GROMACS .gro file of C-alpha atoms in nm:
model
  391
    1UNK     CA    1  -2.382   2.027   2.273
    2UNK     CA    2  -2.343   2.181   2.619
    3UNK     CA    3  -2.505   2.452   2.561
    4UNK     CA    4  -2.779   2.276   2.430
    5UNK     CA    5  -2.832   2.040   2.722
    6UNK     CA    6  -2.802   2.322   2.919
    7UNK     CA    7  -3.093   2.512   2.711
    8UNK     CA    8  -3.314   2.121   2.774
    9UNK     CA    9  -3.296   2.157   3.118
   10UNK     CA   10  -3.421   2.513   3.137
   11UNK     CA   11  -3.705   2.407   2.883
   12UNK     CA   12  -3.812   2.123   3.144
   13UNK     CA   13  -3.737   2.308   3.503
   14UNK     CA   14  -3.953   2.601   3.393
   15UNK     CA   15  -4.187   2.354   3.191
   16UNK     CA   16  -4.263   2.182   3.522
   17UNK     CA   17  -4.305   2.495   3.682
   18UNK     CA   18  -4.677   2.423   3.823
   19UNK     CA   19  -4.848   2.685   3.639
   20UNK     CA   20  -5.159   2.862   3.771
   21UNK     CA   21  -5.309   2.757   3.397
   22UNK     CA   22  -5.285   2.442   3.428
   23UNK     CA   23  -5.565   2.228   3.567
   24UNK     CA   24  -5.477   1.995   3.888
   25UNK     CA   25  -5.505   1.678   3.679
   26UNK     CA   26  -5.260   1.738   3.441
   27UNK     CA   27  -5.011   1.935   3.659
   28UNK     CA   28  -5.049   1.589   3.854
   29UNK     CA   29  -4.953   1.361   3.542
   30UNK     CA   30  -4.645   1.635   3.504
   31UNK     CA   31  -4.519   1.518   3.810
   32UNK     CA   32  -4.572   1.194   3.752
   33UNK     CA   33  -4.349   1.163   3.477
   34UNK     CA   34  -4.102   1.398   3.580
   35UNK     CA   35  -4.059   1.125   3.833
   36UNK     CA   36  -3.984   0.846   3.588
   37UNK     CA   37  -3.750   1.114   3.391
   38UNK     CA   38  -3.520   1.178   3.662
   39UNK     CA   39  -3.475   0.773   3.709
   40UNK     CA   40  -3.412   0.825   3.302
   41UNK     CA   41  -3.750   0.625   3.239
   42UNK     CA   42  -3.828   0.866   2.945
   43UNK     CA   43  -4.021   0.611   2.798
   44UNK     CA   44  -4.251   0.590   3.056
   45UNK     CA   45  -4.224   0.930   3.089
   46UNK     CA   46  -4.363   0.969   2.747
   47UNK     CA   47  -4.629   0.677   2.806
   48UNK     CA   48  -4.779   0.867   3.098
   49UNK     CA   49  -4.772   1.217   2.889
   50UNK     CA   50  -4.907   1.084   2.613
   51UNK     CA   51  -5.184   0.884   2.765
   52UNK     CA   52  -5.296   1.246   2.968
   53UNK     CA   53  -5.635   1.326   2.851
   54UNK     CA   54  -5.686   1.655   2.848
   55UNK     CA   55  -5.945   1.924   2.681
   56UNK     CA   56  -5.783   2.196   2.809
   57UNK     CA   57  -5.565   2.354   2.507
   58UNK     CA   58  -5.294   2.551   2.722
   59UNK     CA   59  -5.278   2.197   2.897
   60UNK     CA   60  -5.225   2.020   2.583
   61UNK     CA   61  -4.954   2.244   2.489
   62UNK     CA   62  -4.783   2.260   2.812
   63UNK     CA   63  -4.763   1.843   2.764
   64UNK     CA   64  -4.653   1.874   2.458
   65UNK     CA   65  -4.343   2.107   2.548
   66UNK     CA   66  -4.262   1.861   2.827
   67UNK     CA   67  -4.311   1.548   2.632
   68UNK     CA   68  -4.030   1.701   2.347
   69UNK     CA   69  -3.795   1.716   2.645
   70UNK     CA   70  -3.834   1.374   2.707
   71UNK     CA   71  -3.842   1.236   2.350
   72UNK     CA   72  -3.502   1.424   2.299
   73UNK     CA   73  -3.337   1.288   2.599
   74UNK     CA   74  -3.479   0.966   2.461
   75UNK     CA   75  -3.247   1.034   2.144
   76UNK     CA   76  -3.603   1.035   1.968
   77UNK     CA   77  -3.525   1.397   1.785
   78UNK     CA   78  -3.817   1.368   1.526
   79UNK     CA   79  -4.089   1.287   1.767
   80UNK     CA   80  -3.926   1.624   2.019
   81UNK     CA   81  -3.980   1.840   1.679
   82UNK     CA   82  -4.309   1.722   1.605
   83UNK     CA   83  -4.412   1.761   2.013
   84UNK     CA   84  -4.237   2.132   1.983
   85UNK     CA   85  -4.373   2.213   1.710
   86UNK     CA   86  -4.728   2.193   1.844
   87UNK     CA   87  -4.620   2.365   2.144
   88UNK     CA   88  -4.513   2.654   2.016
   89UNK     CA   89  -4.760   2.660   1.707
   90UNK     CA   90  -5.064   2.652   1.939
   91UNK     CA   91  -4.948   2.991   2.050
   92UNK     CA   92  -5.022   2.944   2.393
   93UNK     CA   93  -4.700   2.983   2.563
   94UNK     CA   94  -4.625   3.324   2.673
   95UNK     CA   95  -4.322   3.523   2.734
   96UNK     CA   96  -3.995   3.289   2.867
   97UNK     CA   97  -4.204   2.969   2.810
   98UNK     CA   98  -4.264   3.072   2.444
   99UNK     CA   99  -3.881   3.197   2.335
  100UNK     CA  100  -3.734   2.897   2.520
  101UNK     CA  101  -3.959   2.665   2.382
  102UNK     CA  102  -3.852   2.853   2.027
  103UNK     CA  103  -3.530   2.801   2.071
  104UNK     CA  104  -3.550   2.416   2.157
  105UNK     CA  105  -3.716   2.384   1.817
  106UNK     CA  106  -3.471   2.579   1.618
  107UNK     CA  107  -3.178   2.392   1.789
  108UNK     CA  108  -3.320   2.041   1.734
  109UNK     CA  109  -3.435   2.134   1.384
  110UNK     CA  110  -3.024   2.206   1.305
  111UNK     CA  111  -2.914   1.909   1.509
  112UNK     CA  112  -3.140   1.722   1.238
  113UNK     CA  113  -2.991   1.922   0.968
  114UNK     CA  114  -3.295   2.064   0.821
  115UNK     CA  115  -3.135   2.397   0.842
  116UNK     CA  116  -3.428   2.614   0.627
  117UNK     CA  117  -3.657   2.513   0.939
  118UNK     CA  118  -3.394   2.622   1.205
  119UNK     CA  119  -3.387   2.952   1.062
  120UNK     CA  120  -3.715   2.978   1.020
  121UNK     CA  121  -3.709   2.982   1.396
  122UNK     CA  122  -3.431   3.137   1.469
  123UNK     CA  123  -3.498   3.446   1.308
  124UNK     CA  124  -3.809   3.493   1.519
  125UNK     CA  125  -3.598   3.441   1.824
  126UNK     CA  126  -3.411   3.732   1.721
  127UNK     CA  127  -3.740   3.959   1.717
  128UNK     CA  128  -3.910   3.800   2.014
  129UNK     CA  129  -3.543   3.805   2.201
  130UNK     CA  130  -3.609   3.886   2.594
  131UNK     CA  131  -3.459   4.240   2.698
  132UNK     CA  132  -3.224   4.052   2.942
  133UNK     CA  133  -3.076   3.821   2.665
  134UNK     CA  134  -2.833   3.884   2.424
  135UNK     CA  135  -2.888   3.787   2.029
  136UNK     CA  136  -2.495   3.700   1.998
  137UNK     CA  137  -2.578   3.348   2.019
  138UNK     CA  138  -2.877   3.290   1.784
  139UNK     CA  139  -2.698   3.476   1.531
  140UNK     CA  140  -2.410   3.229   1.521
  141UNK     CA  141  -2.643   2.946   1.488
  142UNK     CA  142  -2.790   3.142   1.217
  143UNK     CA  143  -2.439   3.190   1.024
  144UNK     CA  144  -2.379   2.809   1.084
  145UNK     CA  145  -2.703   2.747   0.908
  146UNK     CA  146  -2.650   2.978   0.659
  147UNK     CA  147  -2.317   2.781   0.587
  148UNK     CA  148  -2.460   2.466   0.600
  149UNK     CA  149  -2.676   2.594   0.297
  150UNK     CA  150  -2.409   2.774   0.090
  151UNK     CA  151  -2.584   3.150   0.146
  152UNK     CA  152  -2.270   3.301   0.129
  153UNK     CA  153  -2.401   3.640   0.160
  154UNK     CA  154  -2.607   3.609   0.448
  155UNK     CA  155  -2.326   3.405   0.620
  156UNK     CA  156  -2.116   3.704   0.615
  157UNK     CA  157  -2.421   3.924   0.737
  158UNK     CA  158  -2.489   3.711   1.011
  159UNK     CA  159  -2.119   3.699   1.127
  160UNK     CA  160  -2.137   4.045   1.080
  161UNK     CA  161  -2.408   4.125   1.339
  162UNK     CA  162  -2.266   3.851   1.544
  163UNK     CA  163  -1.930   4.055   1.612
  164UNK     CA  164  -2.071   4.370   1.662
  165UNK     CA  165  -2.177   4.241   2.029
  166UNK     CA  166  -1.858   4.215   2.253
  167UNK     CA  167  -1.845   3.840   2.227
  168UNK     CA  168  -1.542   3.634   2.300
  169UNK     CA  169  -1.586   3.355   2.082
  170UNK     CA  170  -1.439   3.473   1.789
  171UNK     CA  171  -1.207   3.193   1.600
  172UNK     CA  172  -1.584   2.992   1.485
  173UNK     CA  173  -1.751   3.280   1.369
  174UNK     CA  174  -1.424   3.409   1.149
  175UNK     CA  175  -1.387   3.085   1.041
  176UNK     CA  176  -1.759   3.102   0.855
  177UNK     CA  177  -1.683   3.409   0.754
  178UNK     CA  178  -1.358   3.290   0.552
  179UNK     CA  179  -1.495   3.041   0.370
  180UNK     CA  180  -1.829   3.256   0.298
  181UNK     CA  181  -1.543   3.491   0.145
  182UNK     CA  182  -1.330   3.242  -0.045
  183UNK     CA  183  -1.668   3.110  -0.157
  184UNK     CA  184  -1.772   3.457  -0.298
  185UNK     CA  185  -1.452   3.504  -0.424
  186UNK     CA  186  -1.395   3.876  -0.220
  187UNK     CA  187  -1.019   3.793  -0.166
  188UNK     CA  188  -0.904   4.133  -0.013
  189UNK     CA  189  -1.207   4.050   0.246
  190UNK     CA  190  -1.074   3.707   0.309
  191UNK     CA  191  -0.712   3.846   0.343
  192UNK     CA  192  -0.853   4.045   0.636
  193UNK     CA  193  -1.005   3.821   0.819
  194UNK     CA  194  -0.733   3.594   0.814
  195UNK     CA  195  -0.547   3.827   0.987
  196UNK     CA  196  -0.767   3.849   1.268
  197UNK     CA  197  -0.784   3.449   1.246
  198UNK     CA  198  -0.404   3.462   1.264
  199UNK     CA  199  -0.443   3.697   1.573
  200UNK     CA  200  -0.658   3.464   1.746
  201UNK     CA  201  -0.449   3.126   1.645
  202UNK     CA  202  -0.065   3.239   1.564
  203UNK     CA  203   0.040   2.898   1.594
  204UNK     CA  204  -0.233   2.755   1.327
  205UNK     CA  205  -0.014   2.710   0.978
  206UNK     CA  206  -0.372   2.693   0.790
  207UNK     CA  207  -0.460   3.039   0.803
  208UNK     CA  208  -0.054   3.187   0.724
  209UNK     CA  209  -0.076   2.952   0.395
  210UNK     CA  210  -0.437   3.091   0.310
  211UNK     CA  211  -0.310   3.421   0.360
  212UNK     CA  212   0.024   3.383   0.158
  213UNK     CA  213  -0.191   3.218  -0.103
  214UNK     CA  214  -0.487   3.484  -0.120
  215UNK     CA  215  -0.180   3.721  -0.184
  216UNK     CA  216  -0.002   3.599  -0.442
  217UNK     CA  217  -0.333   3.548  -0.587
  218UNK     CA  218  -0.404   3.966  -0.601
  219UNK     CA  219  -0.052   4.051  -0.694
  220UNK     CA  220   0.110   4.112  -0.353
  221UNK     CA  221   0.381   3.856  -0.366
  222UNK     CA  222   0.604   4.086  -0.130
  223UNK     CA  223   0.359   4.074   0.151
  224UNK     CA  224   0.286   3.713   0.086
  225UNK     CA  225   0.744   3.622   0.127
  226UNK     CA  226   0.652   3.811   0.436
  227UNK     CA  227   0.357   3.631   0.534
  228UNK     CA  228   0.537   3.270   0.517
  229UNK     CA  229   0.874   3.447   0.625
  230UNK     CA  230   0.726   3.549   0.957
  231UNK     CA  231   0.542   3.213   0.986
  232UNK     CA  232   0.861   3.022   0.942
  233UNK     CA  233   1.079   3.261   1.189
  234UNK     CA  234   0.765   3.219   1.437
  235UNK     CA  235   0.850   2.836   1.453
  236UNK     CA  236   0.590   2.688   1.219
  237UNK     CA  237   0.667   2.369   1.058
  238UNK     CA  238   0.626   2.495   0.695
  239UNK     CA  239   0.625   2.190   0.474
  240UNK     CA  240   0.843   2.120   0.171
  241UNK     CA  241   0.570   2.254  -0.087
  242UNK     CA  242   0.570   2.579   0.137
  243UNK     CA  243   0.927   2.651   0.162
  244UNK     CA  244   0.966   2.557  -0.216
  245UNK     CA  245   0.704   2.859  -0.282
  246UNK     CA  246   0.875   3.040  -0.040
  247UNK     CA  247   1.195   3.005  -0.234
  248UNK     CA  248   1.020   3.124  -0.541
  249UNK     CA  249   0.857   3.448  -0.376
  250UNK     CA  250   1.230   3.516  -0.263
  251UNK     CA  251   1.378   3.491  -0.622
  252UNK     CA  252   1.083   3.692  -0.769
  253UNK     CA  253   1.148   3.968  -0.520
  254UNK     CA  254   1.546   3.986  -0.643
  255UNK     CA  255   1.644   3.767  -0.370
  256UNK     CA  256   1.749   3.423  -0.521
  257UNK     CA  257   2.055   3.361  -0.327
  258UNK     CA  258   1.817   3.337  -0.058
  259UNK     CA  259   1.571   3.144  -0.277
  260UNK     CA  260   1.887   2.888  -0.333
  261UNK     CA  261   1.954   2.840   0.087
  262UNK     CA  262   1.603   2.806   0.113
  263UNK     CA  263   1.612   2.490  -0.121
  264UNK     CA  264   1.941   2.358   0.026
  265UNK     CA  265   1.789   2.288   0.321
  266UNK     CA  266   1.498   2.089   0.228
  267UNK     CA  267   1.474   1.726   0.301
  268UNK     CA  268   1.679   1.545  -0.012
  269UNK     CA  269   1.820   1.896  -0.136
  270UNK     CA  270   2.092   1.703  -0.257
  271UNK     CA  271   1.951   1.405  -0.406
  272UNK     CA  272   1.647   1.488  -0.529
  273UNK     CA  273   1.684   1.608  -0.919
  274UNK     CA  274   1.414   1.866  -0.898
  275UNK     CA  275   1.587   2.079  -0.614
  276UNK     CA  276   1.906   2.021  -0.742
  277UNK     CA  277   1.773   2.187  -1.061
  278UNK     CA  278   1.613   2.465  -0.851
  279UNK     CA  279   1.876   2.570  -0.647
  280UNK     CA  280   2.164   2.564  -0.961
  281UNK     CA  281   1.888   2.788  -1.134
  282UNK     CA  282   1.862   3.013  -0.848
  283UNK     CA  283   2.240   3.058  -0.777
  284UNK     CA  284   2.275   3.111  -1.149
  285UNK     CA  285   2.017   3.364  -1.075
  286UNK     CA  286   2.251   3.506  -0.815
  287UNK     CA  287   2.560   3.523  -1.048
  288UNK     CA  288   2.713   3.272  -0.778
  289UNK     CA  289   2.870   3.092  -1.081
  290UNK     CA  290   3.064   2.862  -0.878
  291UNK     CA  291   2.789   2.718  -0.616
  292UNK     CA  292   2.566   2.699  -0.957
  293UNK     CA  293   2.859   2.477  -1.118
  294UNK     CA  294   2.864   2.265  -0.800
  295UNK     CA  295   2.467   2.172  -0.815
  296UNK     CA  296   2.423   2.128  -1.127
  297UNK     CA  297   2.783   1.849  -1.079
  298UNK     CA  298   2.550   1.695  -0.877
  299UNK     CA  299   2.251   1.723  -1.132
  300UNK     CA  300   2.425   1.506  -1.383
  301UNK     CA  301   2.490   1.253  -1.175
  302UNK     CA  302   2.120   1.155  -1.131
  303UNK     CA  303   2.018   1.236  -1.511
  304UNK     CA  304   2.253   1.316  -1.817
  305UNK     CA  305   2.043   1.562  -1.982
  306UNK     CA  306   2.155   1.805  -1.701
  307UNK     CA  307   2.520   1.794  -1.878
  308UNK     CA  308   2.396   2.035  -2.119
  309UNK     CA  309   2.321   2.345  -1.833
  310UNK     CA  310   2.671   2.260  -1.668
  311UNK     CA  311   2.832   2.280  -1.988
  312UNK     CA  312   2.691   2.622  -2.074
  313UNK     CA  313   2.827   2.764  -1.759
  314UNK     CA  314   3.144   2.601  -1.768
  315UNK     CA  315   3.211   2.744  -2.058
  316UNK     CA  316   3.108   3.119  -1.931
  317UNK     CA  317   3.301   3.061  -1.660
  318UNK     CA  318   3.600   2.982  -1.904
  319UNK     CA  319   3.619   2.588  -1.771
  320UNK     CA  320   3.672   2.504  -2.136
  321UNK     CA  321   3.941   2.217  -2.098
  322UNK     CA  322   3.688   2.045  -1.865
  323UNK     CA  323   3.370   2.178  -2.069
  324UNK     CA  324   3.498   1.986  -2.317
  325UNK     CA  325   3.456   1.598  -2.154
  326UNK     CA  326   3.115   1.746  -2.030
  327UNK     CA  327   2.986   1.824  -2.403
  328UNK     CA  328   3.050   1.480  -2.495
  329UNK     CA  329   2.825   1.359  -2.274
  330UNK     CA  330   2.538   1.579  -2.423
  331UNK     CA  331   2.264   1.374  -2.596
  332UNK     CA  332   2.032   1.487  -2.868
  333UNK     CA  333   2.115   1.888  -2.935
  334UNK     CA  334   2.342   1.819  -3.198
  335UNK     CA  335   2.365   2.129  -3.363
  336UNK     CA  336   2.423   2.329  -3.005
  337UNK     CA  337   2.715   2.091  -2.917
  338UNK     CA  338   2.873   2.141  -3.242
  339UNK     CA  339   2.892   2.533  -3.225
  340UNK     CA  340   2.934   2.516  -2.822
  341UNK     CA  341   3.270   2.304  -2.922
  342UNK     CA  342   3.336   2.526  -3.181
  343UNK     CA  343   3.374   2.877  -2.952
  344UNK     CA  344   3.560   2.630  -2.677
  345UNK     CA  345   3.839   2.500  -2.914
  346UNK     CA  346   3.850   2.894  -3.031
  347UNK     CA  347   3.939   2.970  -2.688
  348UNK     CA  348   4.184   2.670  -2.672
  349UNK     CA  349   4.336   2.829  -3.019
  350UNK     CA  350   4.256   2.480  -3.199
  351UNK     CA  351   4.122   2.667  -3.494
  352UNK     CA  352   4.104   2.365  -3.688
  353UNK     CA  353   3.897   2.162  -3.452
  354UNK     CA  354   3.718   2.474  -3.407
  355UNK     CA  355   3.653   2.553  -3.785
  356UNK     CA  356   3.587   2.144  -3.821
  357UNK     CA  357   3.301   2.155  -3.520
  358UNK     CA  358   3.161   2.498  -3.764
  359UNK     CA  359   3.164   2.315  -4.085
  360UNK     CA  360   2.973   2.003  -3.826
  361UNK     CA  361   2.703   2.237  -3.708
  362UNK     CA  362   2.631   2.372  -4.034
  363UNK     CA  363   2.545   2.064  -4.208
  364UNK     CA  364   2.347   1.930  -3.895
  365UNK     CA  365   2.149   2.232  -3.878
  366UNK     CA  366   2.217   2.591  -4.100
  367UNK     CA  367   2.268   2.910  -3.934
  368UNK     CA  368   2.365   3.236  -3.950
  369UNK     CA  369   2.623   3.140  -3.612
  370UNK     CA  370   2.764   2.856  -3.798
  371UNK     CA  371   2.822   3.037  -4.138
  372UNK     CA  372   2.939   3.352  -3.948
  373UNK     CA  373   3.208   3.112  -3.747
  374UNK     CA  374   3.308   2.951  -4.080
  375UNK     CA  375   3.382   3.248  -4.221
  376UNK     CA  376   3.582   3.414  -3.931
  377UNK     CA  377   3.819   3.056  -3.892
  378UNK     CA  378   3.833   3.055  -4.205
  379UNK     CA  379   3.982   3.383  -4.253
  380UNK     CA  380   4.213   3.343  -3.940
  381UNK     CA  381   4.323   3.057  -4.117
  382UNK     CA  382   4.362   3.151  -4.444
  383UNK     CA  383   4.591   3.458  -4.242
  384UNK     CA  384   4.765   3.263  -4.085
  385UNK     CA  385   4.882   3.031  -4.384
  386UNK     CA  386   4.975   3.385  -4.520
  387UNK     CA  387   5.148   3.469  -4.198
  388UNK     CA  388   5.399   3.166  -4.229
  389UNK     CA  389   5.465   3.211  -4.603
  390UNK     CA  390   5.571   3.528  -4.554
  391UNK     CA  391   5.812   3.440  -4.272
   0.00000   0.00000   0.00000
């Protein structure tokens, strides 16, 4: 917007110029209202332009300009465009009169949103651009209106030619450009530019989570841990959902006692069921059997069905007296519970509880494990009644 007022009051100063063109009368009403502008009485301003007779065309075109000046300090946009728009199509205005004018058009035609008329205009800025002026700033407002009107391709074009100039506003511009990208769906050309984004604005968590994401999403899950790795040792506030991915990237790249600390010190890590579950899984992961047996302890305290995971590694971890108290507490899975407490009281040498749990899990569900357990208890019983007979 500064810019802009700054481009109105070049417009006006070098619209009320007194040209050599222009007769005496209407260089007279000029003054006039330029009078009544600069006490902000643009619509007297107007009155007095409009009511200029005239049949002089430069003169009605040099009114024209002037009277869009006022109309848009007036807040009256559509009657400026419609002023400027006769201006400049009357082809009268020559040299810095005509690009200025152009580019007063162009800008109010994108402040009204009718971006296929701003480009229009802008375009023939770029080809009728003075040798003292630079094009870095027409072609921005061309990307933006490109944006505005999803032409993706000629977004990144524009932004393009923008950056080739030595410019120094950078983070709008890249900022196009990414979601042209994302929008074409050129990931590897998105990943670079949020680099230079992340160059520009370290300290802006958007662009390290686009970049993670955009990596995962081609397969480089090792630079996107290091992507949110960096972002978090850099101070970022990573948020729950970003730590819990990072956590995952970590146990995908071999590292899940990492992925586990990572969990443990989110907000409710040892309340909330879902990390509980996801840091026992990762310290299983890590073959730290006894910090898995701890979580998942704390699992089953906030829902049963849990009992079943501790009881598994209980029992791998040879916890069978105790494993025992936890099956019990097992719901639905039958079948599993019945051959689980069969290899436990096997390990306890109950054989008979053992071979009883066997004949259980058989009828609740056949198996090859069940019949293959009956059979071995029952031979190691049917030896052992042998071994005592013989004694």
């Amino acid at each position: 917007m500064i810019k802009q007022c700054a481009l109105i009051t070049v417009c006006l100063m070098s619209s009320l110029a007194v040209s050599a063109e222009l007769s005496r009368y209407t260089a007279g009403r000029l003054q006039q209202a330029n009078q009544l502008a600069q006490d902000e009485n643009f619509k007297q301003a107007i009155t007095v332009l409009r009511e200029t007779n005239t049949s002089f065309d430069y003169d009605k075109a040099f009114v024209a300009r002037v009277m869009a000046v006022f109309y848009w300090q007036d807040g009256q946009t559509k009657h400026a465009i419609e002023q400027m728009e006769y201006a400049v199509a009357s082809g009268l205005l020559k040299d810095e009169q005509a690009w200025v004018s152009e580019r007063m058009l162009a800008d109010l035609y994108l402040t009204e949103r009718q971006f296929k008329q701003a480009l229009k205009h802008y375009y023939q800025l770029v080809e009728m651009m003075p040798k003292d002026h630079q094009k870095n700033d027409i072609l921005l407002r061309i990307a933006q209106s490109h944006y505005q009107l999803e032409q993706w391709g000629d977004v990144v074009m524009s932004v393009k030619r923008y950056l080739h100039y030595d410019v120094q506003d950078r983070l709008q511009p890249l900022s196009l450009m990414l979601g042209a990208q994302l929008a074409l769906n050129l990931p590897h050309d998105a990943i670079t530019t949020l680099g230079q984004l992340i160059e520009i604005e370290p300290k802006k968590l958007q662009w390290w989570r686009q970049l993670s994401t955009l990596q995962m999403q081609v397969g480089k899950e090792k630079q996107a841990l290091g992507t949110l790795s960096l972002a978090k040792l850099n101070g970022l506030a990573l948020s729950q959902n970003d730590r819990r991915i990072l956590a995952q990237l970590y146990a995908k790249q071999g590292i899940p006692e990492r992925a586990a600390i990572e969990i443990s010190q989110l907000e409710d890590a040892q309340s909330d069921i879902q990390l509980l579950v996801e840091q026992a899984t990762y310290w299983q992961m890590a073959k730290q059997w006894e910090a898995a047996i701890s979580i998942w302890k704390k699992a089953v305290h906030t829902d049963p069905k849990y009992n079943w995971n501790l009881a598994q590694l209980l029992i791998q971890q040879g916890y069978y007296k105790e494993s025992v108290s936890v099956l019990d507490k097992v719901e639905g899975r039958r079948a599993g519970v019945a051959l689980a407490k069969t290899r436990v009281y096997y390990k306890l040498e109950q054989l008979d509880k053992a071979l009883s749990q066997a004949k259980q899990a058989e009828r609740l569900e056949p198996s090859s494990q069940a019949k293959g357990w009956i059979k071995f208890l029952s031979q190691l019983d049917t030896a052992s009644k042998h071994q005592k007979t013989a004694t």
